[in-house]
Amino acid sequence: MKFLNTPLRWILSPFLAMPGKSYQGALPPLTESERQILANVEAHVRSLSEGIGERSFRSGLEQAADYVIDRLRALGYTPGIHEFSLDGHRYRNIDIEIRGAAHPDEIVVVGAHYDTVFGSPGADDNATGVAALFEIARLLKDSKPDRTLRMVFFSNEEHPLHRSAWESMGSFFYARGCRERGENVVAMLVLEMLGVYSDAEGSQSYPYPFSLFYPSRGNFVAFVGNYRSRSLVRRCVGSFRSHTAFPCEGGAPPELFSDIGRSDHWSFWQFGYPGVMVTDTSNFRYRHYHTSQDTPDKLDFERLARVTAGLARTVSELAGV
C-alpha cells in the first residue's frame, strides 16, 4: 500500500492496512499441482462460457445448474439442491459440505455464482469463480477440517433488477436460511471474477480515493469486505500472503463505498455474517465486463491457477484442515 502523507492516510489506514506484504517480482514456475489446476479450470471455464454460453433464466441457466451438479457428483460429493422461485422462474442454489470434526457448528462458506447477465458468455464473470470453486472442492475432498466447510454455487446473482432488488439474489435466500436455522457462519468467501490480470502501467483503476493507496497495475487478486468483516479480510490476506507467491491486496472500508458489496457476500452481511469478496476487481480492470466479449481468450489461466491454489490453502486454514 502506497500511503501518502495526507489526512487520508490517518482516516483510511484502519480500513486498508493489511498484514504482511504483497508478493513482488517474477512468478515462480508452476508446480505439478498447479499445472493440473490450470488444465481443470480452463476446461470448466470453456465448458461454461463456450459450451453453454449465456446462463440466465432466458437461456442456459438450467443447463449450467445441471453441469454444476454433474461435476460435483463426479468428484464424489452428494450435492444439496435448494430451489426458490421468482416471477415464475425456478432457480437452484447447489451446495456440498465437509463436516467439521472438532467444531462442526462453526461453518466456513465458500461460494461462487454460476449465472450471467443477458447476452454474455460470462467467462470471467463468473465461470472463473465457479472453476476455482470446483478445484477447491477437488483439492479438499478428503480433508478433515475442524470446522464445517460448505461450498455453494449460487444462482441469480445477476438478476435483471440486480441493483434495485438484491433481495432476489440466490445468495440472499441462502443466507436467510442460514440465519433462520441459527447456523454459525464464522466466515464467508465469495469467488467473484478471478481470471484477468495485467502488468501494464495504468491497467488498474479504482473509485476515489483508493487509487491513492493501491497499485496502478492490475496484476493482483483482491480480498474485499466491509468494516465489520475486517478481521476476516485481514486473516485471509495474511494467510494468502504467507504461502502464495502472487500479488495480493485487501481492504475493509465502510459500506458507504458501495462497490465493495457487489457480489454474494453482501447477502451474508445482511444477516450479520462476516463476508469477503475475492476478485480481480471486475470493471475496474476488465473492459469486457458484462458484455458479449467476456470470452476465454481474454483470460490468464496460468495466473488463475496460481490464485486458485492459494485460495485452497487459505480456505484450508480458515476451516482448520
XYZ file of C-alpha atoms in Angstrom:
321
model
C 0.000 0.000 0.000
C 1.485 3.343 -1.000
C 0.396 5.558 1.896
C 0.629 9.290 1.203
C 1.398 11.942 3.773
C -2.131 13.325 3.770
C -5.045 13.230 6.224
C -6.452 10.359 4.151
C -3.650 8.181 5.476
C -4.904 8.527 9.010
C -8.573 8.338 8.070
C -8.366 5.206 5.921
C -5.472 3.268 7.449
C -7.707 1.338 9.909
C -9.729 0.106 6.922
C -6.930 -0.621 4.457
C -3.863 -1.715 6.443
C -3.227 -5.437 5.967
C -0.748 -7.936 7.477
C 2.342 -8.959 5.554
C 3.481 -7.645 2.187
C 2.162 -8.282 -1.286
C 4.418 -10.518 -3.372
C 6.706 -8.734 -5.815
C 8.965 -9.999 -8.567
C 8.872 -12.777 -11.120
C 6.411 -15.578 -10.513
C 7.976 -18.997 -9.847
C 7.406 -21.922 -12.230
C 4.086 -23.683 -11.849
C 4.171 -26.753 -9.653
C 2.819 -30.071 -10.913
C -0.306 -29.498 -8.824
C -0.774 -26.020 -10.282
C -0.417 -27.359 -13.821
C -3.257 -29.769 -13.111
C -5.317 -26.931 -11.673
C -4.619 -24.887 -14.811
C -5.902 -27.650 -17.095
C -9.008 -28.156 -14.972
C -10.007 -24.508 -14.554
C -9.584 -23.841 -18.263
C -11.749 -26.857 -19.114
C -14.500 -25.688 -16.733
C -14.417 -22.094 -17.984
C -14.642 -23.229 -21.606
C -17.463 -25.681 -20.851
C -19.494 -22.953 -19.168
C -18.741 -19.985 -21.431
C -18.354 -21.731 -24.792
C -20.294 -24.961 -24.334
C -23.280 -23.310 -22.638
C -22.736 -19.574 -23.110
C -25.274 -17.196 -21.585
C -26.547 -18.573 -18.271
C -29.668 -16.618 -17.338
C -33.303 -17.611 -16.862
C -33.684 -16.678 -20.516
C -31.124 -19.195 -21.725
C -28.701 -21.728 -20.305
C -29.327 -21.438 -16.573
C -30.822 -24.905 -16.115
C -28.059 -26.420 -18.234
C -25.445 -24.651 -16.086
C -27.047 -25.925 -12.862
C -27.019 -29.464 -14.259
C -23.340 -29.038 -15.166
C -22.522 -27.993 -11.592
C -24.424 -30.946 -10.136
C -22.813 -33.436 -12.527
C -19.290 -32.174 -11.835
C -19.781 -32.320 -8.068
C -21.087 -35.871 -8.290
C -18.076 -36.784 -10.438
C -15.858 -35.512 -7.607
C -17.625 -37.853 -5.184
C -19.934 -35.369 -3.460
C -23.672 -35.549 -2.907
C -24.912 -32.049 -3.807
C -27.727 -30.389 -1.934
C -30.205 -28.624 -4.209
C -32.114 -25.648 -2.817
C -34.846 -24.340 -5.102
C -36.563 -20.970 -4.983
C -38.915 -19.200 -7.362
C -39.179 -15.607 -8.531
C -41.520 -14.096 -11.119
C -42.460 -17.529 -12.385
C -38.874 -18.717 -12.846
C -37.178 -21.551 -10.955
C -33.664 -21.125 -9.566
C -31.321 -23.565 -7.839
C -28.604 -22.968 -5.269
C -26.340 -26.007 -5.054
C -24.097 -26.878 -2.116
C -21.766 -29.544 -0.771
C -20.431 -29.949 2.743
C -17.471 -31.459 4.551
C -18.494 -31.853 8.185
C -16.124 -30.440 10.762
C -14.509 -32.842 13.214
C -13.745 -30.585 16.193
C -16.153 -27.649 15.765
C -18.890 -28.810 13.382
C -21.231 -25.971 14.351
C -18.724 -23.382 13.097
C -19.270 -23.080 9.355
C -16.965 -21.681 6.674
C -18.872 -20.923 3.455
C -17.102 -20.505 0.109
C -19.331 -19.550 -2.808
C -19.492 -18.507 -6.452
C -22.392 -17.615 -8.736
C -22.847 -19.592 -11.944
C -25.316 -17.324 -13.768
C -24.571 -14.462 -16.182
C -26.157 -11.266 -17.416
C -28.213 -11.409 -20.601
C -26.148 -11.807 -23.740
C -22.821 -12.567 -22.062
C -20.976 -15.904 -22.093
C -19.535 -14.884 -18.710
C -16.030 -16.339 -18.979
C -14.617 -14.110 -16.250
C -17.992 -13.269 -14.713
C -18.251 -15.810 -13.309
C -17.075 -19.032 -14.902
C -13.672 -18.333 -13.347
C -15.101 -18.258 -9.834
C -17.071 -21.452 -10.444
C -13.998 -23.182 -11.892
C -11.876 -22.154 -8.899
C -14.542 -23.443 -6.512
C -14.659 -26.796 -8.333
C -10.904 -27.094 -7.870
C -11.043 -26.151 -4.184
C -13.700 -28.854 -3.763
C -11.455 -31.363 -5.555
C -8.337 -30.473 -3.586
C -10.101 -30.618 -0.215
C -12.304 -33.644 -0.953
C -10.593 -35.954 1.549
C -9.633 -33.302 4.088
C -10.759 -33.460 7.690
C -11.377 -29.872 8.786
C -12.007 -28.803 12.347
C -14.829 -26.535 11.166
C -17.573 -27.485 8.738
C -16.663 -26.430 5.213
C -19.554 -25.663 2.899
C -19.163 -24.793 -0.788
C -22.123 -23.139 -2.513
C -22.871 -22.427 -6.173
C -25.357 -19.550 -6.235
C -27.949 -18.757 -8.854
C -29.380 -15.359 -9.713
C -26.557 -13.069 -8.641
C -27.045 -11.282 -11.965
C -30.757 -10.589 -11.525
C -32.063 -8.162 -14.183
C -33.130 -5.855 -11.350
C -29.846 -6.518 -9.568
C -29.003 -3.087 -8.178
C -32.535 -2.324 -7.003
C -33.660 -5.807 -5.954
C -30.719 -7.548 -4.331
C -33.089 -9.492 -2.111
C -33.897 -11.582 -5.190
C -30.348 -12.997 -5.315
C -29.885 -16.691 -4.676
C -27.324 -15.908 -2.007
C -29.885 -13.796 -0.119
C -32.255 -16.756 0.054
C -29.366 -18.959 1.150
C -28.013 -16.597 3.820
C -31.507 -16.012 5.188
C -31.921 -19.776 5.502
C -28.666 -19.978 7.439
C -29.906 -17.349 9.877
C -33.346 -18.935 10.233
C -31.686 -22.250 11.111
C -29.484 -20.499 13.653
C -26.288 -21.528 11.872
C -22.988 -20.066 12.998
C -21.303 -18.959 9.773
C -17.913 -17.782 11.016
C -16.552 -16.880 7.569
C -17.958 -16.431 4.068
C -15.798 -16.013 0.946
C -17.269 -15.402 -2.491
C -15.117 -16.006 -5.581
C -16.125 -13.245 -7.992
C -14.156 -12.900 -11.256
C -10.626 -14.260 -10.922
C -9.210 -14.518 -14.428
C -7.994 -11.106 -15.651
C -4.505 -9.769 -14.873
C -2.138 -7.259 -16.442
C 1.359 -5.982 -15.674
C 0.808 -2.840 -17.763
C 1.079 0.507 -16.004
C -2.380 2.069 -15.684
C -4.232 -1.214 -16.215
C -5.908 -0.890 -12.792
C -8.400 1.800 -11.815
C -10.403 2.450 -8.638
C -13.229 4.555 -7.298
C -11.864 7.609 -5.475
C -9.854 7.720 -3.241
C -8.465 4.171 -3.438
C -6.118 4.946 -6.321
C -4.054 6.871 -3.761
C -3.338 3.672 -1.852
C -3.264 0.725 -4.229
C -1.175 -0.353 -7.255
C -1.741 1.001 -10.752
C -1.019 -2.387 -12.329
C -3.806 -4.945 -12.383
C -1.633 -7.950 -11.574
C -3.035 -8.792 -8.115
C -6.010 -10.556 -6.561
C -8.049 -8.554 -4.036
C -9.822 -9.508 -0.797
C -12.610 -7.003 -0.111
C -15.006 -6.752 2.812
C -16.867 -4.210 4.892
C -15.526 -2.807 8.142
C -17.483 -5.347 10.210
C -15.656 -8.101 8.289
C -12.198 -6.548 8.710
C -10.865 -9.352 10.909
C -11.770 -11.911 8.270
C -10.274 -9.775 5.477
C -7.031 -9.413 7.406
C -6.902 -13.115 8.172
C -7.441 -14.022 4.507
C -4.825 -11.572 3.256
C -2.316 -12.637 5.891
C -2.860 -16.289 5.063
C -2.630 -15.834 1.286
C 0.499 -13.690 1.524
C 2.207 -16.165 3.849
C 2.088 -19.117 1.456
C 1.386 -17.926 -2.099
C 3.883 -16.240 -4.426
C 1.311 -13.982 -6.059
C 0.418 -10.284 -5.541
C -2.474 -9.762 -3.154
C -4.220 -6.662 -1.796
C -7.015 -6.208 0.708
C -9.311 -3.670 2.295
C -12.344 -3.389 4.573
C -13.776 0.126 4.223
C -17.235 1.257 5.348
C -20.218 0.222 3.248
C -20.762 3.815 2.084
C -18.281 2.749 -0.644
C -20.950 0.715 -2.423
C -18.605 -1.054 -4.839
C -17.276 -3.241 -2.026
C -20.614 -5.073 -1.818
C -21.137 -6.050 -5.441
C -21.494 -9.809 -5.053
C -22.965 -12.577 -2.943
C -21.037 -11.719 0.223
C -23.395 -8.706 0.526
C -26.260 -11.098 1.250
C -24.409 -12.576 4.204
C -23.720 -9.084 5.584
C -27.496 -8.541 5.763
C -27.794 -11.365 8.277
C -24.842 -10.412 10.439
C -22.259 -12.784 8.963
C -18.699 -11.753 8.040
C -18.189 -11.884 4.286
C -15.322 -11.258 1.869
C -15.209 -10.959 -1.915
C -12.140 -12.378 -3.670
C -11.845 -10.715 -7.072
C -9.779 -9.433 -9.966
C -11.723 -6.156 -9.391
C -14.191 -6.557 -12.247
C -14.806 -3.466 -14.412
C -12.003 -1.573 -12.658
C -9.638 -3.741 -14.683
C -11.687 -5.542 -17.308
C -13.341 -3.573 -20.107
C -15.354 -6.585 -21.344
C -17.278 -6.878 -18.074
C -20.961 -7.696 -18.695
C -20.557 -7.793 -22.480
C -20.719 -10.406 -25.226
C -16.919 -10.169 -25.397
C -16.353 -11.731 -21.949
C -14.756 -14.800 -23.558
C -11.980 -17.231 -22.550
C -9.382 -15.676 -24.862
C -9.307 -12.629 -22.567
C -8.270 -14.659 -19.517
C -4.925 -15.552 -17.962
C -5.447 -19.190 -16.991
C -1.955 -19.592 -15.588
C -2.489 -16.830 -13.048
C -5.986 -18.108 -12.339
C -4.392 -21.457 -11.444
C -1.932 -19.791 -9.071
C -4.710 -17.860 -7.346
C -6.868 -20.981 -7.074
C -4.042 -22.932 -5.437
C -3.500 -20.093 -2.962
C -7.208 -19.859 -2.183
C -7.361 -23.592 -1.492
C -4.645 -23.142 1.135
C -6.387 -20.098 2.629
C -9.722 -21.934 2.822
C -7.913 -24.866 4.437
C -6.566 -22.576 7.151
C -9.961 -20.954 7.752
C -11.590 -24.368 8.112
C -8.774 -25.764 10.238
C -7.686 -28.546 7.903
